XYZ file of C-alpha atoms in Angstrom:
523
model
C 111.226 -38.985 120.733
C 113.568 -39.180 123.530
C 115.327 -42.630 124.527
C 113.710 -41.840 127.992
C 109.901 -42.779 126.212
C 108.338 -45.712 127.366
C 108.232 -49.040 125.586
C 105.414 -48.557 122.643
C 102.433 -50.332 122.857
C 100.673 -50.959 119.361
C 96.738 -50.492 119.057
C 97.272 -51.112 115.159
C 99.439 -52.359 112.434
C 99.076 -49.342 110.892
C 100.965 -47.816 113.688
C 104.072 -50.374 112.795
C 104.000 -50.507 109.098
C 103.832 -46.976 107.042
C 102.938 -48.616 103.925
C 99.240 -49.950 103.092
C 100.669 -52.687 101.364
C 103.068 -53.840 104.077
C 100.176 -53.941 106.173
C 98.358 -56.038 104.514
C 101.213 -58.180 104.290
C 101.967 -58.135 107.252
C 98.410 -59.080 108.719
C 98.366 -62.437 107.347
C 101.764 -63.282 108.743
C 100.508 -62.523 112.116
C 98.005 -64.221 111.736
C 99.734 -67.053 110.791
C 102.091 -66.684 113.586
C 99.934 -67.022 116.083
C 98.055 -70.380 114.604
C 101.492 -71.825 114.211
C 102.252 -71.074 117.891
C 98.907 -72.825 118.929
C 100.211 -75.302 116.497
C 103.540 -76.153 118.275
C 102.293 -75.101 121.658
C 98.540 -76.367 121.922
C 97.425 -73.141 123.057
C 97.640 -69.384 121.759
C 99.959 -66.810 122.700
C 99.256 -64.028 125.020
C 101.637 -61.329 123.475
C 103.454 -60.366 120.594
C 106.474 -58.401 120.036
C 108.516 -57.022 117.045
C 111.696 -55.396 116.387
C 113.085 -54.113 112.879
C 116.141 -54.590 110.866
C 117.766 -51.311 110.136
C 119.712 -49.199 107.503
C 122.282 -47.407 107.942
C 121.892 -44.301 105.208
C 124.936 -43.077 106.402
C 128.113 -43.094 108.609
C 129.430 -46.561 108.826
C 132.253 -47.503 111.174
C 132.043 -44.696 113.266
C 129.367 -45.325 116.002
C 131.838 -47.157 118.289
C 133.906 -43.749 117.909
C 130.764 -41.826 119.318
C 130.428 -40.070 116.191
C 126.816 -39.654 114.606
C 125.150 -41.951 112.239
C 121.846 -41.870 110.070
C 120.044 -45.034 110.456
C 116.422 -45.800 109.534
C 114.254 -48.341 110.834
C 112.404 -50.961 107.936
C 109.284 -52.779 107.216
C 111.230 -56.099 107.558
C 111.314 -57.501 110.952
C 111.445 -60.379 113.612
C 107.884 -61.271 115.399
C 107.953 -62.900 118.520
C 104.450 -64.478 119.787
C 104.702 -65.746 123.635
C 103.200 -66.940 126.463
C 105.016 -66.532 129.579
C 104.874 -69.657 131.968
C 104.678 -69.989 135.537
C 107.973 -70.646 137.679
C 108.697 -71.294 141.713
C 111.770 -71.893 143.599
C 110.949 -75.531 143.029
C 109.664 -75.495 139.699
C 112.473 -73.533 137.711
C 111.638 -71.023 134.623
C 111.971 -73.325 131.234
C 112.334 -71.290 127.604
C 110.569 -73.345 124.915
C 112.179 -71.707 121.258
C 111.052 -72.259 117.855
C 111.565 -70.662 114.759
C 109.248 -70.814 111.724
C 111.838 -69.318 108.850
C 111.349 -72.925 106.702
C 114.528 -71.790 104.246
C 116.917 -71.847 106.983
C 115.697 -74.380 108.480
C 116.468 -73.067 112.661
C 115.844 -75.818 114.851
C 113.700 -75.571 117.896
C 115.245 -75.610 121.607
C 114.627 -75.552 125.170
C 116.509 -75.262 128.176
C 116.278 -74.686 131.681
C 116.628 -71.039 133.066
C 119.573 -71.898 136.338
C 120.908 -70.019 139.203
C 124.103 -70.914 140.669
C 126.239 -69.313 143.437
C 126.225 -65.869 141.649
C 125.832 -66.693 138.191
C 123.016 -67.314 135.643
C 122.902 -70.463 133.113
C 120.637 -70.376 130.319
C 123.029 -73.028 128.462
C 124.674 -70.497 126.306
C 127.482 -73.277 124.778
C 124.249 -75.777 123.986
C 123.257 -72.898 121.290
C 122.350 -74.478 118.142
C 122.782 -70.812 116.018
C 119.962 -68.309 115.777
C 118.957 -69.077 119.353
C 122.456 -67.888 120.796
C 120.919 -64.089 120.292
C 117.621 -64.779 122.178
C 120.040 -66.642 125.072
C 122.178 -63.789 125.624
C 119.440 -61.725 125.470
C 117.991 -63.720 128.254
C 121.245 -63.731 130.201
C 122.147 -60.072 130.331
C 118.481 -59.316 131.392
C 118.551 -62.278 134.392
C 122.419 -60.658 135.317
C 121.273 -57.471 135.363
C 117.356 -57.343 136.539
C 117.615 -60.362 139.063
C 121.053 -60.174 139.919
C 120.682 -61.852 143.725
C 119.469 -64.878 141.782
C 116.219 -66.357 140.940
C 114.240 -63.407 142.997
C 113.708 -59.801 141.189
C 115.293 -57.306 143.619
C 113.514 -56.077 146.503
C 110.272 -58.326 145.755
C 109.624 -62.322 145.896
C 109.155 -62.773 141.775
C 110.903 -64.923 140.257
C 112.294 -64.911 136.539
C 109.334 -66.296 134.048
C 109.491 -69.306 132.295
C 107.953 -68.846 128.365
C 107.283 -70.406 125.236
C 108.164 -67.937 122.324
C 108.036 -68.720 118.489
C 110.092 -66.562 116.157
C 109.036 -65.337 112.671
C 112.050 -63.331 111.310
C 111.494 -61.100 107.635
C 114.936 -59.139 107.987
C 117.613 -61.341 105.919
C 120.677 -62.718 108.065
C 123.760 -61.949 106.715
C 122.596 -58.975 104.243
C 123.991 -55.943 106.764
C 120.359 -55.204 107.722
C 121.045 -56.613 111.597
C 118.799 -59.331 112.197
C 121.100 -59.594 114.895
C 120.040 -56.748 116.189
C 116.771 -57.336 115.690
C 116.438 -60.742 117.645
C 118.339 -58.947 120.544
C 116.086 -55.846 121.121
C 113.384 -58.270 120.445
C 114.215 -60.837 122.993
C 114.911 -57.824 125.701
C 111.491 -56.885 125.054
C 109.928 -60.290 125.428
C 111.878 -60.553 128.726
C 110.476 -57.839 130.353
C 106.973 -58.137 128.731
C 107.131 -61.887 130.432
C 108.671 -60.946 133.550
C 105.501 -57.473 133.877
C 108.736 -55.139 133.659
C 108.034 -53.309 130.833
C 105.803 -50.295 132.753
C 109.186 -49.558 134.922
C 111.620 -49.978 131.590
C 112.501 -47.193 128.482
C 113.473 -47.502 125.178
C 117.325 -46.686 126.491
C 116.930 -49.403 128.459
C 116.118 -51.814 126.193
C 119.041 -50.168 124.554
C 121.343 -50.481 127.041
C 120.472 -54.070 127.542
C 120.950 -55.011 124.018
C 124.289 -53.610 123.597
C 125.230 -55.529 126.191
C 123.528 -58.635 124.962
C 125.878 -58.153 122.188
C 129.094 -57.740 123.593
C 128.369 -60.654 125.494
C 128.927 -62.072 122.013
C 132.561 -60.669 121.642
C 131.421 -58.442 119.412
C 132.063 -54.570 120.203
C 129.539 -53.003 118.558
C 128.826 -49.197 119.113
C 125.336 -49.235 119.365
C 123.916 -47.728 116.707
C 122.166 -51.401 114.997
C 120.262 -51.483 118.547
C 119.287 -47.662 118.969
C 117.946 -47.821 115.464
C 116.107 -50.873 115.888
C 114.497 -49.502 119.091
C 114.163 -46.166 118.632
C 113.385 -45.246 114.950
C 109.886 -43.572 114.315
C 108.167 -43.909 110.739
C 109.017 -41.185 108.026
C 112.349 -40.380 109.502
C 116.486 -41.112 109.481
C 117.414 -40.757 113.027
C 120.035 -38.818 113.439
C 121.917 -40.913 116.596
C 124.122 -38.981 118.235
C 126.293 -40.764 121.289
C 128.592 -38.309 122.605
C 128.079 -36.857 125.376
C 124.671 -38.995 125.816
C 122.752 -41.228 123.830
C 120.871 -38.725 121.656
C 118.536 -39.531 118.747
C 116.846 -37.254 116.683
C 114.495 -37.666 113.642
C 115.749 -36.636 110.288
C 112.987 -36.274 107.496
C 114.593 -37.371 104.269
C 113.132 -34.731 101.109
C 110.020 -36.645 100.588
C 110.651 -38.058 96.908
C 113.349 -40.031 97.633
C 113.206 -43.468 98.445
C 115.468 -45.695 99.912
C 115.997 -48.770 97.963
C 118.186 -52.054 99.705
C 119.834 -54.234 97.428
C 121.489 -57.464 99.181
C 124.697 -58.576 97.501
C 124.268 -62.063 98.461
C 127.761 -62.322 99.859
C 128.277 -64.892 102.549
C 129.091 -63.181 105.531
C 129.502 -63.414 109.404
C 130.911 -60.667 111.784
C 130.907 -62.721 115.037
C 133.565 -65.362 113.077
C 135.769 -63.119 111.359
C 135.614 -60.530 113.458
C 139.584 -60.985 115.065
C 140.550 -59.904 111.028
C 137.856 -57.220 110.623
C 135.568 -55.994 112.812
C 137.031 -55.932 116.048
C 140.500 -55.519 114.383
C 138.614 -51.976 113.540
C 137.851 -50.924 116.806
C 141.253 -51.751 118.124
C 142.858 -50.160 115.357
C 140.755 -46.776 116.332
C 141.443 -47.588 119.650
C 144.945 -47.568 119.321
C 145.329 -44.256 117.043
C 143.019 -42.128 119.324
C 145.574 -43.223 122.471
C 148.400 -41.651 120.021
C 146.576 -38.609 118.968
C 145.723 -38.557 123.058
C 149.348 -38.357 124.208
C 150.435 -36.330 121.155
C 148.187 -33.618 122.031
C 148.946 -33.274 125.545
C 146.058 -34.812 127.123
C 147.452 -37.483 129.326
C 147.373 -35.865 132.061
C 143.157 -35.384 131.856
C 142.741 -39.156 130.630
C 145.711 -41.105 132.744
C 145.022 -44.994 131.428
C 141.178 -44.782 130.604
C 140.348 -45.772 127.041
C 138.905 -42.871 125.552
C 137.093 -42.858 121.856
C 137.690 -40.312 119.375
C 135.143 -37.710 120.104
C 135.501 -37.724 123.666
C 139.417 -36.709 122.837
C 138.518 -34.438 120.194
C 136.128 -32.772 123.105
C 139.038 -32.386 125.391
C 141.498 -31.461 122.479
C 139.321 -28.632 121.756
C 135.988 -28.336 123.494
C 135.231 -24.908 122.704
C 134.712 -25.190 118.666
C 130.872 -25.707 118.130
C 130.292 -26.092 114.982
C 131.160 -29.968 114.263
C 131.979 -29.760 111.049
C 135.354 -27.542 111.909
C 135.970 -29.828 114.522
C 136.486 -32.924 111.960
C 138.442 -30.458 109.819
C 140.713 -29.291 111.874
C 141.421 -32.621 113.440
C 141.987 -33.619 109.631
C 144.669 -31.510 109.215
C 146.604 -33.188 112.606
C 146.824 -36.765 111.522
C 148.874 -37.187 108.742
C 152.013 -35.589 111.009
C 151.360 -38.256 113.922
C 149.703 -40.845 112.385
C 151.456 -40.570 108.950
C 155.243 -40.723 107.707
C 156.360 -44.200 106.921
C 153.975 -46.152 108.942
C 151.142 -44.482 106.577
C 150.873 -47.175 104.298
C 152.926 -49.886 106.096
C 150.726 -49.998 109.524
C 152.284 -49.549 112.794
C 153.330 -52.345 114.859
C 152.762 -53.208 118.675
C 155.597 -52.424 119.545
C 155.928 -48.612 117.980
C 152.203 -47.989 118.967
C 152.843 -48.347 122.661
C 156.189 -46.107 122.569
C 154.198 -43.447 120.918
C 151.133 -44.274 123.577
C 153.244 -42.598 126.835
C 152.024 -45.536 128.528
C 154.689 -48.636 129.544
C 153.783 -51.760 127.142
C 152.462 -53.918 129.486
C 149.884 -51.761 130.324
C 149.092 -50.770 126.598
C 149.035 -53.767 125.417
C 146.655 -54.670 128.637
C 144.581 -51.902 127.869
C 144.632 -51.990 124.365
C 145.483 -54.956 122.642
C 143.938 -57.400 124.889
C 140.707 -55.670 125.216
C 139.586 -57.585 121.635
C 140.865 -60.803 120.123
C 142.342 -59.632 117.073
C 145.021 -60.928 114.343
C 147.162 -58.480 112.500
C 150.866 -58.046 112.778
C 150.417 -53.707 111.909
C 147.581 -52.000 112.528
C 146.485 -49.434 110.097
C 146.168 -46.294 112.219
C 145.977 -43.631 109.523
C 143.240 -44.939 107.263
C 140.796 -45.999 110.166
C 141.102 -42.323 111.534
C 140.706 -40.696 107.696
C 137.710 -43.026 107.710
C 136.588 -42.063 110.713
C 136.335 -38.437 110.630
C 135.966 -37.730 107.061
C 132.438 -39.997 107.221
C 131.448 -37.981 110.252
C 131.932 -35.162 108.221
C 129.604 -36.746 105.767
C 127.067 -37.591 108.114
C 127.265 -33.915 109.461
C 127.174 -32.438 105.938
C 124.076 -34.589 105.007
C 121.997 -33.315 108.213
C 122.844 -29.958 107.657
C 121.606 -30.255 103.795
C 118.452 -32.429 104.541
C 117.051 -29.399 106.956
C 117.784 -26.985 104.404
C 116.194 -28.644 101.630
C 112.664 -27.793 100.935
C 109.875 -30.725 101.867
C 107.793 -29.512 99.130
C 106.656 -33.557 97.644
C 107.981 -31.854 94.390
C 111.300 -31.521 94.619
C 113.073 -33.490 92.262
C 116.770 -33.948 92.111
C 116.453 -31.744 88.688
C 114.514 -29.146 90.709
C 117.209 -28.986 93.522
C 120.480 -29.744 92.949
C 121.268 -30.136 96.532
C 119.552 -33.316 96.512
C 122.472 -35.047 94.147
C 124.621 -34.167 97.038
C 122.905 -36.450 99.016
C 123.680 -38.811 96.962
C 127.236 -37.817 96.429
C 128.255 -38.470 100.365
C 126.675 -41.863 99.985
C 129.150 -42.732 96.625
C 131.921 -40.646 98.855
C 131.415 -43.060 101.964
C 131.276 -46.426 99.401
C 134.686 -45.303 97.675
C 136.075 -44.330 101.501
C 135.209 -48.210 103.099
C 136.320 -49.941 100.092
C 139.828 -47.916 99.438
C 140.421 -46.240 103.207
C 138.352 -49.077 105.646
C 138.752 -51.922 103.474
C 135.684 -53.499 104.790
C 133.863 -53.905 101.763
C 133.271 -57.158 99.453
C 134.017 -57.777 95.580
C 130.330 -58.396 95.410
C 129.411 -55.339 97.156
C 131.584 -53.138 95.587
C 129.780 -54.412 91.964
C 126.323 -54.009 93.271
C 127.014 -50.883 94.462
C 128.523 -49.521 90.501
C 125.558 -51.985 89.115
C 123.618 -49.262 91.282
C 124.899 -45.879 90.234
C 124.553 -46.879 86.457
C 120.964 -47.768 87.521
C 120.068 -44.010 88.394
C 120.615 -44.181 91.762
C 121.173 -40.719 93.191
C 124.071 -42.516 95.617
C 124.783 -45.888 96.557
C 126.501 -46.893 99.904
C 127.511 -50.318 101.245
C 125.601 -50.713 104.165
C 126.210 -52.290 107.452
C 129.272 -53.999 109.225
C 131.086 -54.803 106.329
C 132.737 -57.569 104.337
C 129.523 -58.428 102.697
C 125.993 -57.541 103.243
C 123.519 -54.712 101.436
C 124.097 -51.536 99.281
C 121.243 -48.859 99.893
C 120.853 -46.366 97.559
C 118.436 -43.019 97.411
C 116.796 -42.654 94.149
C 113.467 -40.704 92.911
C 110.336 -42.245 94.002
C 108.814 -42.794 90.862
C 111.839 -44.601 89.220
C 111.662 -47.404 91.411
C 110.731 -49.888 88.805
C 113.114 -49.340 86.344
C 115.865 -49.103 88.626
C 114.957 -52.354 90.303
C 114.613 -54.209 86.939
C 118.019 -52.675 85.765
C 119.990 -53.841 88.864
C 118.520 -57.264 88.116
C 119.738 -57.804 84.630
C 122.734 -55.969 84.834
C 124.136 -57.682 88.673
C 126.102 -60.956 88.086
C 124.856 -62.616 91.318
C 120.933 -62.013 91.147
C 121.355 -64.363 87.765
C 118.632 -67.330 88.059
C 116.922 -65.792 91.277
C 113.513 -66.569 90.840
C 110.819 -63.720 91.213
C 110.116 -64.190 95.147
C 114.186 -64.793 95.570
C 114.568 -61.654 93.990
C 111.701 -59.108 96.015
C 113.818 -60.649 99.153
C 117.021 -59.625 97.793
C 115.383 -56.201 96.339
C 113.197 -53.952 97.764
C 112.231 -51.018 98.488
C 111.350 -49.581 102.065
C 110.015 -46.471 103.782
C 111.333 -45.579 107.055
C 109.199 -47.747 109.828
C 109.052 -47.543 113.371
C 111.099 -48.903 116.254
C 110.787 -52.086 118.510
C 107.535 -52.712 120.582
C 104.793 -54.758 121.967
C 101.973 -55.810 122.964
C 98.558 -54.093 123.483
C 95.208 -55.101 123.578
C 94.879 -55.312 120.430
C 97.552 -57.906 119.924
C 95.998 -59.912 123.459
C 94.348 -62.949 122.816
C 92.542 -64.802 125.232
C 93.505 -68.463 126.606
C-alpha cells in the first residue's frame, strides 16, 4: 500500500464500494451521471473519476505537527464524468463545469485555461464557490506539470481542454472534507485528461493536492488528502508524516462499526480560519520555536521553521518507542510553556524574546507566515493537545494489533475494546476544553452519542462545527441511530432522507481513482 502505487484503475464497483448495498446505490447514480453529462454536454463522457470524503477516527489537530493520525476512507464521495477536449496554441484549453447536487444549487462555469509571461490563469477570482477547489486544482497541476507554459516539458502537448460534471455524496461543511475530496478528484481528472496518469503515484496526487489547498490559504497538514487518496477498504490508515509520508493500514476489531453523525452546524474553515484554524498552526508554530531554543537546538535549526516532531527528533532522537517520547516531552512544557502565561496566552512580543531570534525576523518567520487575529496566543494548551492526542493515536494502534480479529469479540468479551472508545471520549473532552475548536452543537451530539451506547464518540474533522464519529457494536446500529435522533435537539423535523444524510453508518472504503475500461464509454 505504499504512496509510491500507481493511480488505481477500477474494473468494478465492487472494487470501490465494500458494501453490497452501497453498490447498488451507487450504480444507479453513475448511471445517472453519465446521462446527465450527455444531457448538458450532447455527448457521453469518456472517463470517470472518484475521490472519498474521509474520517478522521482519531488524532485531530496534529497532522500539520507531523504527528500520526487514523483516518478512514467512506462510501460517500464526489464523481467526476469527463471528456477531455482538444486544444492548440491557437485554439486555447476551455474547462466546461457543472454540478448536479440540486439542494445546493452550484452553478455551472467555464473559463478559459491562459498562459501569460510565466504565470497560469484559470480565472481563480471569477469563482462562483464549489468550483474554486476544481480551479486550484487545475492551477497547481498547470504550475507545476507545464511550468514553461502552455507546452508539457520536454514534449509539444499542450494542457487539455475538458468538460467535467460533478456529482458530490460527501456533505460540505459536516468535517467529512468534501474539500478534500473535490481536490484529489480534480488532480486526478487533470492528469487522466492531460494521459499523465501512467507516469503519476498516489503521493503525487498527494503532493499536488496539498498544494492545491494551500493555494487556498489554508495550511492544512495533509492528512484530509492522504486519506482521501490513499485509504484501502476494511482499514484505518495509520498516516504517519515524519520522516516521510508513511501510511499504513490499520484493521479496526471487526464488530465495530463506525457510525458519522453530522451536527448540522454551519461551518467554514477557509473564512474563519485567521480566528481558528490557521491561528492553530501558528500557535504550534510559535511554541515548538520556544521549546526549540529552550532545549538547545538552535544551533542545528538556525531560522528554519521546524514542526514538533521534527524537534522532538533532534531533542532526543535516540528514544524509540513513541509513546515515551510524547511522555517525556509532557513532562517539559509546563516549565517553558507554563507559569503565568499558562492560562493568559503569550503575547508577540514575549514569544519572540523567548524565540532567540531578533523580532523582525520572528515575527517574519512566524507571525506573517498565516493571517491570523489574536492578541495572545495560547502556547500551552495547543502543545498539551498536541502531544497528549498523539499519544492517543499511538495508544490506539498499539491496542488495535493486539486485539484479537476473531468477528466475535464483543466489547463484553474484551475489555480492551472500551478503551478504544475511551481515547475517542479523551480526544472530544481534550478539543473542546484544551483546543477549543469544538461547537455547542458538536459538543451535544457528541454526549447525545455516548448515552446512545456508543463505545466513544469524537468530534471529527477541522473543527468549529462539523461531524462526531463514534465506534459502537455492529449489531446495535439501529437502536443507536434511532436514539441519537429523538434524543439530538437539531435533527428535530428532519425528514427520513434528511436524516440517512445526516446519519449513517459507513465501512472503511477505498481511496481516490479512475477510470478503466469498464468505466469507458464509447463516443
Amino acid at each position: 500500500m505504499a504512496a509510491q502505487a500507481p493511480i488505481p484503475k477500477f474494473n468494478s464497483l465492487a472494487e470501490i464500494y465494500p458494501s453490497s448495498s452501497a453498490v447498488l446505490r451507487e450504480g444507479k447514480r453513475w448511471n445517472d451521471v453519465v446521462g446527465k453529462f450527455q444531457e448538458v454536454y450532447g455527448t457521453r463522457p469518456t472517463h470517470i473519476v472518484r475521490a472519498p470524503g474521509r474520517v478522521n477516527v482519531l488524532g485531530e489537530h496534529v497532522d500539520y505537527s507531523l504527528f500520526p493520525v487514523l483516518p478512514a476512507a467512506i462510501e460517500e464521495d464526489i464523481v467526476f464524468a469527463f471528456r477531455p477536449t482538444a486544444s492548440t496554441a491557437d485554439n486555447p484549453a476551455h474547462i466546461r463545469l457543472a454540478n448536479i447536487d440540486k439542494k445546493h444549487h452550484y452553478p455551472p462555469c467555464d473559463f478559459p485555461i491562459t498562459h501569460s509571461g510565466e504565470e497560469w490563469d484559470v480565472k481563480l477570482t471569477e469563482a462562483k464557490g464549489w468550483d474554486k477547489y476544481v480551479r486550484v486544482a487545475l492551477l497547481e497541476c498547470l504550475e507545476e506539470l507545464f511550468p514553461g507554459g502552455e507546452e508539457l516539458s520536454g514534449s509539444d502537448k499542450h494542457a487539455s481542454g475538458m468538460d467535467v460534471l460533478v456529482s458530490g455524496t460527501v456533505p460540505p461543511g459536516s468535517g467529512l472534507s468534501s474539500s478534500a475530496a473535490m481536490v484529489v478528484g480534480a488532480v486526478i481528472v487533470f492528469l487522466v485528461a492531460n494521459d499523465l496518469e501512467k507516469s503519476k503515484t498516489k503521493a503525487d496526487v498527494v503532493h499536488l493536492a496539498i498544494a492545491s489547498e494551500h493555494r487556498m490559504g489554508l495550511r492544512t497538514g495533509g492528512m484530509d488528502q492522504s486519506a482521501s487518496a490513499l485509504c484501502l477498504p476494511y482499514s484505518l490508515l495509520h498516516l504517519s508524516f515524519h520522516p516521510t509520508l508513511h501510511p499504513a493500514p490499520l484493521p479496526l476489531p471487526p464488530t465495530l462499526a463506525i457510525i458519522i453523525t453530522n451536527s448540522l452546524a454551519p461551518h467554514s474553515l477557509t473564512d474563519s480560519a485567521p480566528e481558528e484554524y490557521n491561528l492553530r498552526v501558528v500557535e504550534m508554530l510559535c511554541a515548538t520555536r520556544i521549546l526549540l531554543e529552550a532545549w538547545g537546538l538552535d544551533s542545528k535549526v538556525g531560522k528554519q521553521r521546524k514542526w514538533l516532531r521534527e524537534v522532538l527528533e533532534l531533542w532526543d532522537g535516540e528514544e524509540e518507542d513513541e509513546g515515551k517520547l510524547l511522555e517525556k516531552a509532557l513532562g517539559e512544557i509546563d516549565g517553558i510553556l507554563g507559569g503565568e502565561r499558562k492560562e493568559r496566552g503569550w503575547t508577540r512580543e514575549e514569544m519572540s524574546e523567548k524565540s532567540g531570534m531578533s523580532k523582525e525576523d520572528f515575527e517574519e518567520m512566524y507571525l506573517h507566515f498565516l493571517e491570523t487575529r489574536a492578541s495572545h496566543l495560547h502556547l500551552y494548551q495547543r502543545t498539551y493537545h498536541t502531544l497528549t492526542e498523539s499519544l492517543r493515536v499511538h495508544n490506539f494502534v498499539q491496542l488495535c494489533r493486539e486485539i484479537d480479529s476473531n468477528p466475535s469479540t464483543t466489547p463484553a468479551s474484551d475489555p480492551r475494546i472500551l478503551q478504544l472508545g475511551k481515547y475517542l471520549n479523551q480526544s472530544h473532552d481534550c478539543m473542546r476544553d484544551v483546543y477549543e475548536c469544538t461547537h455547542p452543537w458538536v459538543d451535544e451530539l457528541q454526549k447525545v452519542c455516548v448515552e446512545a451506547g456508543a463505545v466513544g464518540s469524537r468530534m471529527t474533522g477541522g473543527g468549529w462545527g462539523g461531524s462526531v464519529v463514534s465506534l459502537l457494536p455492529v449489531d446495535e446500529i439501529p437502536t443507536f441511530l434511532k436514539n441519537v435522533r429523538e434524543k439530538y435537539t437539531h435533527y428535530n423535523g428532519l425528514t427520513d432522507e434528511q436524516f440517512g444524510e445526516a446519519a449513517f453508518a459507513t465501512l472503511p472504503g477505498h481511496g481516490a481513482g479512475g477510470e478503466s475500461s469498464c468505466f469507458r464509454t464509447s463516443g
